[in-house]
Amino acid sequence: MKMWEGRFSKELDDSVNDFNSSIRFDMRLYKEDIKGSIAHAKMLKKCSVITEAESDRIVQGLNSILEDIESGKLSIDLSAEDIHMFIEQELTVRIGEDGKRLHTARSRNDQICLDMRMYVKSQIKKVRGLIEALLKEICATAVNHTHSVMPGYTHLQRAQPVTYAHYIMAYAQMLKRDINRLDDIYVRTDEMPLGSGALSTTTYPIDRQYVCDELGFSDITANSIDAVSDRDFVIEFCFALSMLMMHLSRFSEEIILWSSSEFAFIELDDAYSTGSSIMPQKKNPDIAELVRGKTARTYGALTTVLTMMKGLPLAYNKDMQEDKEALFDAVDNTVLCISIFTKMFATLKVNTDRMLEAASKGFINATDCADYLVKKGVAFRSAYKIVGRLIKYCIEKSKTLETLTLKEYFDFSDKFDSGVYEAIKLENCVEKRSVFSGPSEASVKAQIASITEFIERG
Ligand code: ARG
């Protein structure tokens, strides 16, 4: 029999029961649900809504349920409607009539909001920790590559020389923003909704602040109708995960390109790449491809929760039960992706010779050659034209700016002298870019120090 049996004269059709039930997925909220119920029962005692003895038996019963679920002694009954009903029913089996007092001054509408906020808070912390772990790996790699010259690209065409350290520290900045975004979302998630009841609170003299403090929330929600209808924190979290996945996906795309024979800038560790069933020579970047592919799933979750909410009148509507599978999938997927991505990144080998070779071939010091003329008094636009002609000449003669003779340089401008060779040396092109945020060793070291400090601040 359902808990609403008083009002109904027929059993629910089996198919409706399955359709309506959320236990298959909300069972993962058992810990949050029990902890919330314990705080609620303690508060009911404090406010004399139930007696001390009743409350103590409820708390004891709930603790034993938690223990038994954790130890595997109690398995969750999938025929229950949802995790709230399962725990309440199990409590009543264990302690009898007193179990039926737990739901006083509470509704499943505020209960699920509480569970979800507690869950999102814990997952924000988890994801934050995983991002920090990746940031540490990036910094640890970057310190060893402040002199590893590689081409930087625009339009995927070789553009200007940078270093591998400078390049990967770009991703560190994105991940830092991801952490800041999570921290920001945490503040809004950290509001305690219990006491909102179904939508209009309750006539019992409850103490919401007590529950808030018991459960370690920073604040209580300020409007009961909003509190039970609000899933902004779920949507925001799905967005933060989507953004994080987008960053990992771009990084994955680079890793896929770099591990191709055409680039060969990196080699993936054997433990983090896969072979082909037919082509024996293949070593495939499947992990990076899957991270890129699974990004779509996290976006899917964001689209699901956004769309689910857009037409809902206040306050609670059952549609909102649909937030869980989307959120849980986004969390699981993202946690999985960042964990394995970090290991793949930490073990990949960097082929600095190939990077330097690629950097030496694409005339990526052309800007520096033009800048050299500018320093000799030529206007930048004119210098740009002269170097453009030089490049054309080099291509025709199969030469590079490094291999041109001084006489050849002279034919294009008499402002050139032997100093040009120093000016176009790739290492110098990098080192001279000592502007804050740039690729010079000192600049990149400052970036690494700042990110390291950011992680240590926690
Ligand atoms: N399973 C529900 C959900 O996830 C819990 C809240 C149920 N409330 C209700 N009035 N049926 O949204």
Coordinates of C-alpha atoms and ligand atoms in Angstrom, one line a residue:
M1 CA 0.0 0.0 0.0
K2 CA 1.1 3.5 -0.7
M3 CA 1.5 6.0 2.0
W4 CA -1.3 8.1 0.6
E5 CA -3.8 5.1 0.8
G6 CA -6.3 7.0 3.0
R7 CA -7.5 9.1 0.1
F8 CA -7.5 6.3 -2.5
S9 CA -9.6 3.2 -3.0
K10 CA -7.4 1.4 -5.6
E11 CA -3.8 0.2 -5.7
L12 CA -1.6 2.0 -8.2
D13 CA -1.2 0.2 -11.5
D14 CA 2.2 -1.6 -11.6
S15 CA 3.2 0.3 -14.7
V16 CA 2.4 3.6 -13.1
N17 CA 4.3 2.6 -10.0
D18 CA 7.4 2.0 -12.0
F19 CA 6.9 5.1 -14.0
N20 CA 6.4 7.3 -11.0
S21 CA 9.2 5.8 -8.9
S22 CA 12.6 7.4 -8.6
I23 CA 14.3 4.9 -6.2
R24 CA 16.5 3.4 -9.0
F25 CA 18.4 6.7 -9.1
D26 CA 17.7 8.7 -6.0
M27 CA 18.9 5.8 -3.9
R28 CA 22.3 7.4 -4.1
L29 CA 21.1 10.2 -1.9
Y30 CA 20.6 7.8 1.1
K31 CA 23.3 9.4 3.2
E32 CA 22.1 13.0 2.6
D33 CA 18.5 11.9 3.3
I34 CA 19.4 10.2 6.6
K35 CA 21.6 13.1 7.8
G36 CA 18.9 15.6 7.0
S37 CA 16.3 13.5 8.8
I38 CA 18.5 13.2 11.9
A39 CA 18.9 17.0 12.0
H40 CA 15.1 17.4 11.5
A41 CA 14.3 14.9 14.3
K42 CA 16.7 16.6 16.7
M43 CA 15.1 20.0 15.8
L44 CA 11.6 18.6 16.5
K45 CA 12.8 17.6 19.9
K46 CA 14.4 20.9 20.6
C47 CA 11.1 22.7 19.7
S48 CA 9.1 20.2 21.7
V49 CA 7.1 19.0 18.7
I50 CA 8.1 15.4 19.6
T51 CA 9.4 14.1 22.9
E52 CA 13.0 13.5 23.7
A53 CA 12.5 9.8 23.8
E54 CA 10.8 9.7 20.4
S55 CA 13.5 11.8 18.9
D56 CA 16.3 9.7 20.3
R57 CA 14.7 6.5 19.0
I58 CA 14.3 8.1 15.6
V59 CA 17.9 9.2 15.5
Q60 CA 19.2 5.9 16.7
G61 CA 17.0 4.1 14.1
L62 CA 18.3 6.3 11.3
N63 CA 21.9 5.8 12.4
S64 CA 21.4 2.1 12.3
I65 CA 19.9 2.3 8.8
L66 CA 22.9 4.3 7.6
E67 CA 25.3 1.8 9.1
D68 CA 23.5 -1.1 7.6
I69 CA 23.3 0.4 4.1
E70 CA 27.0 1.3 4.3
S71 CA 28.1 -2.2 5.4
G72 CA 25.9 -3.8 2.8
K73 CA 23.7 -5.5 5.5
L74 CA 20.6 -3.6 4.3
S75 CA 19.9 -3.3 0.6
I76 CA 17.6 -0.7 -0.8
D77 CA 14.2 -2.0 -1.7
L78 CA 13.6 -0.9 -5.3
S79 CA 9.9 -1.3 -5.0
A80 CA 9.8 1.8 -2.7
E81 CA 8.7 5.0 -4.4
D82 CA 11.8 6.9 -3.6
I83 CA 14.6 7.1 -1.1
H84 CA 12.6 9.2 1.3
M85 CA 9.8 6.7 1.5
F86 CA 12.2 3.7 1.7
I87 CA 14.1 5.2 4.7
E88 CA 10.9 6.2 6.5
Q89 CA 9.4 2.8 6.0
E90 CA 12.5 1.0 7.1
L91 CA 12.6 3.3 10.2
T92 CA 9.1 2.3 11.1
V93 CA 9.9 -1.3 10.7
R94 CA 12.8 -0.9 13.1
I95 CA 11.3 1.4 15.8
G96 CA 7.6 1.1 15.3
E97 CA 5.1 4.0 15.7
D98 CA 7.7 6.6 16.5
G99 CA 9.1 6.3 13.0
K100 CA 5.8 7.8 11.8
R101 CA 6.5 11.0 13.6
L102 CA 9.6 11.8 11.6
H103 CA 7.7 13.5 8.8
T104 CA 6.0 16.0 11.1
A105 CA 6.5 19.6 9.8
R106 CA 8.2 18.4 6.6
S107 CA 7.3 17.5 3.0
R108 CA 9.2 15.5 0.5
N109 CA 9.3 18.7 -1.5
D110 CA 11.7 20.5 1.0
Q111 CA 13.3 17.2 1.8
I112 CA 14.5 16.5 -1.8
C113 CA 15.8 20.0 -2.1
L114 CA 17.8 19.5 1.1
D115 CA 19.2 16.2 -0.2
M116 CA 20.1 17.7 -3.5
R117 CA 21.8 20.7 -2.1
M118 CA 23.8 18.5 0.3
Y119 CA 24.8 16.3 -2.6
V120 CA 25.8 19.1 -4.9
K121 CA 27.9 20.7 -2.2
S122 CA 29.8 17.5 -1.7
Q123 CA 30.3 17.0 -5.4
I124 CA 31.5 20.5 -5.9
K125 CA 34.2 19.8 -3.4
K126 CA 35.0 16.5 -5.1
V127 CA 35.3 18.0 -8.5
R128 CA 37.3 20.9 -7.1
G129 CA 39.8 18.5 -5.7
L130 CA 40.2 16.7 -9.0
I131 CA 40.8 20.0 -10.8
E132 CA 43.4 20.9 -8.3
A133 CA 45.1 17.5 -8.9
L134 CA 45.2 18.3 -12.6
L135 CA 46.5 21.8 -12.0
K136 CA 49.4 20.3 -9.9
E137 CA 50.4 18.0 -12.7
I138 CA 50.3 20.8 -15.2
C139 CA 52.5 23.0 -13.0
A140 CA 54.9 20.1 -12.3
T141 CA 55.3 19.5 -16.1
A142 CA 55.6 23.2 -16.9
V143 CA 58.6 23.8 -14.6
N144 CA 60.6 21.4 -16.7
H145 CA 59.6 23.0 -20.1
T146 CA 60.2 26.7 -19.8
H147 CA 62.8 26.3 -22.5
S148 CA 60.9 23.8 -24.7
V149 CA 60.2 26.0 -27.8
M150 CA 57.2 25.0 -29.8
P151 CA 55.1 26.8 -32.4
G152 CA 52.1 28.7 -31.2
Y153 CA 49.2 28.6 -33.7
T154 CA 46.5 30.8 -34.9
H155 CA 44.0 29.3 -37.4
L156 CA 46.0 26.1 -36.7
Q157 CA 48.8 27.7 -38.8
R158 CA 52.2 28.2 -37.2
A159 CA 52.2 31.7 -35.8
Q160 CA 54.9 32.6 -33.2
P161 CA 57.2 30.7 -31.0
V162 CA 56.1 29.9 -27.4
T163 CA 57.2 27.2 -25.0
Y164 CA 55.4 24.0 -24.0
A165 CA 55.3 25.4 -20.4
H166 CA 53.6 28.6 -21.6
Y167 CA 51.2 26.5 -23.7
I168 CA 50.0 24.2 -21.0
M169 CA 49.8 27.0 -18.4
A170 CA 47.0 28.4 -20.6
Y171 CA 44.9 25.4 -19.6
A172 CA 45.9 26.1 -16.0
Q173 CA 44.2 29.5 -16.3
M174 CA 41.0 27.9 -17.6
L175 CA 41.0 25.3 -14.8
K176 CA 41.5 28.1 -12.3
R177 CA 38.4 29.8 -13.6
D178 CA 36.6 26.5 -13.3
I179 CA 37.5 26.3 -9.6
N180 CA 36.4 29.9 -9.0
R181 CA 33.1 29.2 -10.8
L182 CA 32.5 26.2 -8.5
D183 CA 33.3 28.2 -5.4
D184 CA 30.8 30.8 -6.5
I185 CA 28.1 28.2 -7.1
Y186 CA 28.9 26.7 -3.8
V187 CA 27.8 29.9 -2.0
R188 CA 24.4 29.8 -3.6
T189 CA 24.0 26.1 -3.0
D190 CA 24.8 26.5 0.6
E191 CA 21.3 27.5 1.7
M192 CA 19.2 25.2 3.8
P193 CA 15.7 24.7 2.5
L194 CA 14.1 22.5 5.1
G195 CA 11.2 24.1 6.8
S196 CA 9.7 25.3 3.5
G197 CA 7.4 22.3 3.8
A198 CA 5.3 21.5 0.7
L199 CA 5.5 25.2 -0.3
S200 CA 4.2 27.4 2.5
T201 CA 6.3 26.3 5.6
T202 CA 4.4 24.9 8.6
T203 CA 2.3 25.9 11.6
Y204 CA 4.7 24.0 14.0
P205 CA 7.1 26.2 15.9
I206 CA 10.2 24.9 14.1
D207 CA 13.8 26.2 14.3
R208 CA 15.2 26.4 10.8
Q209 CA 18.5 27.9 12.0
Y210 CA 19.1 24.9 14.2
V211 CA 18.8 22.5 11.3
C212 CA 21.0 24.9 9.2
D213 CA 23.8 24.8 11.9
E214 CA 23.4 21.1 12.5
L215 CA 24.0 20.3 8.8
G216 CA 26.8 22.9 8.3
F217 CA 24.9 25.2 5.9
S218 CA 25.8 28.9 5.8
D219 CA 22.3 30.3 5.5
I220 CA 18.6 29.4 5.2
T221 CA 16.5 29.9 2.1
A222 CA 14.4 33.1 2.3
N223 CA 11.2 32.2 0.5
S224 CA 9.5 28.9 0.9
I225 CA 7.8 28.9 -2.5
D226 CA 11.1 29.6 -4.2
A227 CA 13.0 27.1 -2.1
V228 CA 11.0 24.1 -3.2
S229 CA 10.9 25.2 -6.8
D230 CA 14.5 26.2 -7.2
R231 CA 16.9 24.0 -9.1
D232 CA 19.2 26.9 -10.1
F233 CA 22.0 25.2 -8.2
V234 CA 21.6 22.0 -10.2
I235 CA 21.6 23.9 -13.5
E236 CA 24.6 26.0 -12.5
F237 CA 26.5 23.0 -11.4
C238 CA 25.7 21.3 -14.7
F239 CA 26.9 24.4 -16.5
A240 CA 30.2 24.5 -14.5
L241 CA 30.8 20.8 -15.4
S242 CA 30.0 21.5 -19.0
M243 CA 32.5 24.4 -19.1
L244 CA 35.1 22.2 -17.4
M245 CA 34.5 19.4 -19.9
M246 CA 34.8 21.9 -22.7
H247 CA 38.2 22.8 -21.5
L248 CA 39.2 19.2 -21.1
S249 CA 37.8 18.5 -24.6
R250 CA 40.0 21.3 -26.2
F251 CA 43.0 19.9 -24.3
S252 CA 42.1 16.4 -25.6
E253 CA 41.9 17.7 -29.1
E254 CA 45.4 19.1 -28.8
I255 CA 46.6 15.8 -27.4
I256 CA 45.0 13.9 -30.3
L257 CA 46.6 16.2 -32.8
W258 CA 50.0 16.2 -31.1
S259 CA 50.1 12.4 -30.9
S260 CA 49.6 12.0 -34.7
S261 CA 52.7 11.2 -36.8
E262 CA 52.2 14.5 -38.5
F263 CA 52.8 16.4 -35.3
A264 CA 54.5 13.8 -33.1
F265 CA 54.9 16.5 -30.4
I266 CA 54.0 14.0 -27.7
E267 CA 53.8 10.3 -27.2
L268 CA 51.1 8.8 -25.0
D269 CA 52.1 6.2 -22.4
D270 CA 51.3 2.7 -23.5
A271 CA 49.0 2.3 -20.4
Y272 CA 46.9 5.3 -21.6
S273 CA 46.5 4.5 -25.3
T274 CA 45.0 1.7 -27.2
G275 CA 45.8 -0.4 -30.3
S276 CA 43.8 -1.4 -33.4
S277 CA 42.3 -4.8 -34.0
I278 CA 43.5 -4.7 -37.6
M279 CA 46.4 -2.2 -38.0
P280 CA 49.3 -3.4 -35.9
Q281 CA 51.2 -0.1 -36.2
K282 CA 48.4 1.9 -34.5
K283 CA 48.5 3.6 -31.1
N284 CA 45.3 5.4 -30.7
P285 CA 44.5 8.3 -28.3
D286 CA 41.2 6.7 -27.3
I287 CA 41.1 8.3 -23.9
A288 CA 41.4 11.8 -25.2
E289 CA 38.8 11.1 -27.9
L290 CA 36.4 9.7 -25.3
V291 CA 36.9 12.8 -23.1
R292 CA 36.1 14.9 -26.1
G293 CA 33.1 12.7 -27.0
K294 CA 31.7 12.5 -23.4
T295 CA 31.7 16.3 -23.2
A296 CA 28.5 16.0 -25.3
R297 CA 26.9 14.0 -22.5
T298 CA 27.6 16.6 -19.9
Y299 CA 26.2 19.3 -22.3
G300 CA 23.1 17.0 -22.7
A301 CA 22.6 17.1 -18.9
L302 CA 22.7 20.9 -18.9
T303 CA 20.2 21.1 -21.7
T304 CA 17.9 18.6 -20.0
V305 CA 17.7 20.5 -16.7
L306 CA 17.4 23.9 -18.3
T307 CA 14.6 22.7 -20.6
M308 CA 12.9 20.8 -17.8
M309 CA 12.5 23.9 -15.8
K310 CA 11.6 26.4 -18.4
G311 CA 7.8 26.0 -18.3
L312 CA 7.2 25.0 -14.7
P313 CA 4.8 27.1 -12.7
L314 CA 5.6 27.5 -9.0
A315 CA 6.0 25.5 -6.8
Y316 CA 7.0 21.8 -6.9
N317 CA 6.2 19.8 -10.0
K318 CA 7.0 16.2 -10.5
D319 CA 8.9 17.1 -13.7
M320 CA 11.7 18.1 -11.3
Q321 CA 12.3 14.5 -10.4
E322 CA 14.0 14.4 -13.9
D323 CA 16.9 16.5 -12.7
K324 CA 18.5 13.6 -10.9
E325 CA 19.5 11.3 -13.7
A326 CA 20.9 14.2 -15.7
L327 CA 22.8 15.6 -12.8
F328 CA 24.2 12.3 -11.6
D329 CA 25.3 11.3 -15.2
A330 CA 27.0 14.7 -15.6
V331 CA 28.8 14.3 -12.3
D332 CA 29.9 10.7 -12.9
N333 CA 30.9 11.4 -16.4
T334 CA 32.9 14.5 -15.5
V335 CA 34.6 12.9 -12.5
L336 CA 35.6 9.9 -14.6
C337 CA 36.9 12.1 -17.4
I338 CA 39.0 14.4 -15.3
S339 CA 40.5 11.6 -13.2
I340 CA 41.7 9.6 -16.2
F341 CA 42.7 12.7 -18.2
T342 CA 45.0 13.7 -15.3
K343 CA 46.7 10.3 -15.4
M344 CA 47.0 10.4 -19.2
F345 CA 48.5 13.9 -19.1
A346 CA 50.9 13.1 -16.3
T347 CA 52.4 10.1 -18.1
L348 CA 52.7 11.4 -21.7
K349 CA 56.2 12.0 -23.1
V350 CA 57.0 15.4 -24.6
N351 CA 59.1 15.3 -27.8
T352 CA 60.9 18.6 -27.5
D353 CA 63.1 18.0 -30.5
R354 CA 60.0 17.6 -32.8
M355 CA 58.5 20.7 -31.3
L356 CA 61.6 22.7 -31.9
E357 CA 61.8 21.3 -35.5
A358 CA 58.3 22.4 -36.2
A359 CA 59.0 25.8 -34.7
S360 CA 62.0 26.1 -37.0
K361 CA 60.1 25.6 -40.2
G362 CA 57.2 27.8 -40.3
F363 CA 58.9 31.3 -40.4
I364 CA 57.4 31.8 -36.9
N365 CA 60.1 34.4 -36.2
A366 CA 58.9 36.6 -39.1
T367 CA 57.3 39.1 -36.6
D368 CA 60.6 39.3 -34.8
C369 CA 62.5 39.9 -38.0
A370 CA 60.1 42.8 -38.8
D371 CA 60.4 44.1 -35.2
Y372 CA 64.2 44.1 -35.7
L373 CA 63.9 46.5 -38.6
V374 CA 61.5 48.6 -36.5
K375 CA 64.2 48.9 -33.9
K376 CA 66.5 50.2 -36.7
G377 CA 64.0 53.0 -37.4
V378 CA 61.8 51.4 -40.1
A379 CA 58.0 51.9 -39.7
F380 CA 56.3 48.7 -38.7
R381 CA 54.1 48.5 -41.8
S382 CA 57.1 48.9 -44.1
A383 CA 59.1 46.4 -42.1
Y384 CA 56.2 44.0 -42.4
K385 CA 56.3 44.3 -46.2
I386 CA 60.0 43.8 -46.5
V387 CA 59.8 40.6 -44.4
G388 CA 56.9 39.4 -46.4
R389 CA 59.0 39.7 -49.6
L390 CA 61.9 38.0 -47.7
I391 CA 59.6 35.0 -46.8
K392 CA 58.4 34.7 -50.4
Y393 CA 62.1 34.6 -51.5
C394 CA 62.9 32.0 -48.8
I395 CA 60.1 29.8 -50.0
E396 CA 61.2 30.0 -53.6
K397 CA 64.8 29.2 -52.7
S398 CA 63.9 26.6 -50.0
K399 CA 65.6 28.7 -47.3
T400 CA 64.7 29.9 -43.9
L401 CA 65.3 33.3 -42.2
E402 CA 68.2 31.6 -40.3
T403 CA 69.9 30.4 -43.5
L404 CA 69.8 33.6 -45.5
T405 CA 73.2 35.3 -46.0
L406 CA 73.7 38.8 -44.8
K407 CA 74.0 39.8 -48.5
E408 CA 70.6 38.4 -49.2
Y409 CA 69.2 40.3 -46.3
F410 CA 70.8 43.5 -47.6
D411 CA 69.2 43.0 -51.0
F412 CA 65.8 43.6 -49.3
S413 CA 66.9 46.4 -46.9
D414 CA 70.1 48.1 -46.0
K415 CA 68.9 48.4 -42.4
F416 CA 69.8 44.8 -41.8
D417 CA 73.1 43.9 -40.2
S418 CA 74.5 40.8 -38.5
G419 CA 72.4 41.4 -35.4
V420 CA 69.4 40.0 -37.3
Y421 CA 70.6 36.5 -36.6
E422 CA 70.4 36.9 -32.9
A423 CA 67.0 38.7 -33.2
I424 CA 65.4 35.8 -35.0
K425 CA 66.8 33.0 -32.9
L426 CA 63.7 31.2 -31.6
E427 CA 65.0 31.1 -28.0
N428 CA 65.5 34.9 -28.1
C429 CA 62.1 35.5 -29.7
V430 CA 60.6 33.7 -26.6
E431 CA 62.9 35.3 -24.1
K432 CA 62.3 38.8 -25.4
R433 CA 58.6 38.4 -24.8
S434 CA 58.9 39.1 -21.1
V435 CA 55.7 41.0 -20.9
F436 CA 53.5 39.9 -18.0
S437 CA 51.6 36.7 -19.2
G438 CA 54.0 36.0 -22.0
P439 CA 56.3 33.1 -22.9
S440 CA 59.7 34.2 -21.4
E441 CA 61.0 31.9 -18.7
A442 CA 60.5 34.5 -16.0
S443 CA 57.0 35.2 -17.1
V444 CA 56.0 31.6 -17.2
K445 CA 57.7 30.9 -13.9
A446 CA 55.6 33.7 -12.4
Q447 CA 52.4 32.1 -13.8
I448 CA 53.4 28.7 -12.3
A449 CA 54.1 30.4 -8.9
S450 CA 50.7 32.1 -9.0
I451 CA 48.8 29.0 -9.8
T452 CA 50.7 27.0 -7.2
E453 CA 49.8 29.7 -4.6
F454 CA 46.2 29.5 -5.8
I455 CA 46.1 25.7 -5.2
E456 CA 47.8 26.1 -1.8
R457 CA 45.3 28.7 -0.7
G458 CA 42.7 25.9 -1.2
Ligands
ARG1 N1 11.1 11.9 -6.0 C1 10.8 13.3 -5.9 C2 11.7 14.1 -6.7 O1 12.8 13.7 -7.0 C3 10.8 13.7 -4.5 C4 9.8 14.8 -4.2 C5 8.5 14.2 -4.3 N2 7.4 15.1 -3.9 C6 6.2 14.9 -4.3 N3 5.3 15.8 -3.9 N4 5.8 13.9 -5.0 O2 11.4 15.2 -7.1

